[in-house]
Short mmCIF file of C-alpha atoms in Angstrom, two decimals:
data_model
loop_
_atom_site.label_atom_id
_atom_site.label_comp_id
_atom_site.label_asym_id
_atom_site.label_seq_id
_atom_site.Cartn_x
_atom_site.Cartn_y
_atom_site.Cartn_z
CA UNK C 1 35.86 144.07 48.02
CA UNK C 2 33.33 144.65 45.32
CA UNK C 3 31.60 143.50 42.23
CA UNK C 4 30.63 144.61 38.79
CA UNK C 5 28.06 143.76 36.14
CA UNK C 6 29.35 143.62 32.54
CA UNK C 7 27.37 144.67 29.46
CA UNK C 8 29.12 143.84 26.15
CA UNK C 9 28.29 146.44 23.50
CA UNK C 10 30.61 145.09 20.79
CA UNK C 11 33.43 142.51 20.84
CA UNK C 12 35.81 145.27 22.03
CA UNK C 13 33.58 147.73 23.94
CA UNK C 14 32.03 146.99 27.30
CA UNK C 15 30.19 149.04 29.91
CA UNK C 16 30.02 147.88 33.50
CA UNK C 17 28.32 149.00 36.67
CA UNK C 18 30.55 148.66 39.72
CA UNK C 19 30.18 148.74 43.50
CA UNK C 20 33.31 148.63 45.67
CA UNK C 21 34.05 148.95 49.39
CA UNK C 22 37.58 150.01 50.34
CA UNK C 23 38.97 149.67 53.86
CA UNK C 24 42.28 151.52 54.04
CA UNK C 25 43.77 151.07 57.51
CA UNK C 26 46.28 153.74 58.40
CA UNK C 27 49.52 153.58 60.28
CA UNK C 28 50.39 155.63 63.34
CA UNK C 29 51.60 159.19 62.76
CA UNK C 30 54.65 159.66 64.95
CA UNK C 31 53.18 157.35 67.58
CA UNK C 32 50.45 159.92 68.28
CA UNK C 33 47.37 158.83 66.34
CA UNK C 34 46.11 156.61 63.53
CA UNK C 35 43.71 157.50 60.70
CA UNK C 36 41.67 154.74 58.99
CA UNK C 37 39.69 155.42 55.80
CA UNK C 38 36.59 153.62 54.50
CA UNK C 39 35.27 154.37 51.01
CA UNK C 40 32.06 153.11 49.40
CA UNK C 41 32.14 153.61 45.64
CA UNK C 42 29.35 153.14 43.07
CA UNK C 43 29.97 153.94 39.45
CA UNK C 44 30.26 152.97 35.83
CA UNK C 45 33.29 151.99 33.75
CA UNK C 46 33.93 151.94 30.03
CA UNK C 47 36.20 149.00 29.19
CA UNK C 48 38.03 148.57 25.87
CA UNK C 49 39.29 145.04 25.08
CA UNK C 50 42.15 144.86 22.59
CA UNK C 51 41.37 141.21 21.69
CA UNK C 52 38.02 140.13 23.18
CA UNK C 53 36.18 140.17 26.54
CA UNK C 54 37.25 136.56 27.16
CA UNK C 55 41.04 137.05 26.77
CA UNK C 56 43.77 139.65 26.37
CA UNK C 57 44.62 143.19 27.45
CA UNK C 58 42.04 145.87 28.26
CA UNK C 59 41.80 149.49 29.46
CA UNK C 60 39.37 151.03 31.97
CA UNK C 61 37.98 154.57 32.31
CA UNK C 62 35.28 155.28 34.87
CA UNK C 63 33.37 157.69 37.05
CA UNK C 64 31.84 157.15 40.48
CA UNK C 65 29.94 158.64 43.39
CA UNK C 66 31.70 158.02 46.72
CA UNK C 67 31.12 158.06 50.45
CA UNK C 68 34.37 158.66 52.38
CA UNK C 69 34.81 158.21 56.14
CA UNK C 70 37.94 158.88 58.21
CA UNK C 71 38.29 157.51 61.75
CA UNK C 72 40.99 159.14 63.89
CA UNK C 73 42.14 157.47 67.11
CA UNK C 74 45.07 157.97 69.47
CA UNK C 75 46.40 159.61 72.62
CA UNK C 76 42.98 159.45 74.25
CA UNK C 77 41.46 161.31 71.30
CA UNK C 78 38.84 159.90 68.95
CA UNK C 79 37.05 161.60 66.05
CA UNK C 80 35.57 160.89 62.64
CA UNK C 81 34.78 162.79 59.46
CA UNK C 82 32.34 161.63 56.81
CA UNK C 83 31.53 162.94 53.33
CA UNK C 84 28.97 161.54 50.87
CA UNK C 85 28.15 162.16 47.22
CA UNK C 86 31.74 162.94 46.24
CA UNK C 87 32.64 162.58 42.56
CA UNK C 88 35.50 160.30 41.60
CA UNK C 89 37.30 159.15 38.46
CA UNK C 90 39.44 156.13 37.75
CA UNK C 91 41.55 154.74 34.97
CA UNK C 92 43.73 151.73 34.41
CA UNK C 93 44.02 148.44 32.65
CA UNK C 94 44.35 144.73 33.01
CA UNK C 95 44.63 141.33 31.44
CA UNK C 96 41.91 138.69 31.01
CA UNK C 97 43.32 135.16 31.23
CA UNK C 98 40.05 133.38 30.38
CA UNK C 99 36.27 133.88 30.64
CA UNK C 100 36.41 133.45 34.42
CA UNK C 101 39.53 135.33 35.61
CA UNK C 102 41.24 138.72 35.12
CA UNK C 103 43.77 140.90 36.92
CA UNK C 104 43.38 144.67 36.78
CA UNK C 105 44.85 147.81 38.26
CA UNK C 106 43.34 151.28 38.52
CA UNK C 107 44.31 154.71 39.78
CA UNK C 108 41.35 156.17 41.73
CA UNK C 109 40.83 159.83 42.56
CA UNK C 110 37.97 161.30 44.62
CA UNK C 111 37.44 165.03 45.12
CA UNK C 112 36.71 165.65 48.84
CA UNK C 113 36.32 168.71 51.07
CA UNK C 114 39.53 169.77 52.76
CA UNK C 115 38.04 172.08 55.42
CA UNK C 116 34.89 172.33 57.52
CA UNK C 117 33.35 170.17 60.23
CA UNK C 118 33.83 167.01 58.15
CA UNK C 119 36.96 168.17 56.32
CA UNK C 120 39.59 165.52 55.71
CA UNK C 121 42.58 167.87 55.65
CA UNK C 122 43.20 167.27 51.94
CA UNK C 123 41.24 168.04 48.77
CA UNK C 124 41.75 164.83 46.81
CA UNK C 125 41.82 161.19 47.93
CA UNK C 126 44.02 159.18 45.56
CA UNK C 127 44.91 155.49 45.70
CA UNK C 128 46.02 152.59 43.52
CA UNK C 129 43.79 149.51 43.45
CA UNK C 130 44.89 146.06 42.26
CA UNK C 131 42.08 143.53 41.80
CA UNK C 132 41.66 139.87 41.02
CA UNK C 133 38.37 139.53 39.12
CA UNK C 134 36.39 136.27 39.20
CA UNK C 135 33.42 136.02 36.84
CA UNK C 136 30.38 133.84 37.41
CA UNK C 137 27.55 132.76 35.12
CA UNK C 138 29.33 132.80 31.80
#
């Protein structure tokens, strides 16, 4: 769930501020434990519209600052790891159907700490996001 604020620079170029909350529930690992991830992302995107901001195809390139939390639960064991201020990048594209509705997809990548007290066990968090975008106030 999230939102963004668009700023049209030209008929094709747009900059937008974005804030997104991701809740990525995990599945059980061999029936032993489950890991759930929560990511709060704030950033900026550059959007290029091939036709115009009110219709047609577009591309997205962005950067963000992220807070990542992992909750581990299972077999009588419970733990969590949390990292803030982690840099992320994203890229993708979409299609604007009209001034009020778009569909878009992005590949997100956040660089996290693998080891340490709040280590996540991996160095990069990567996920695909598909979004339905509803615009208000146009």
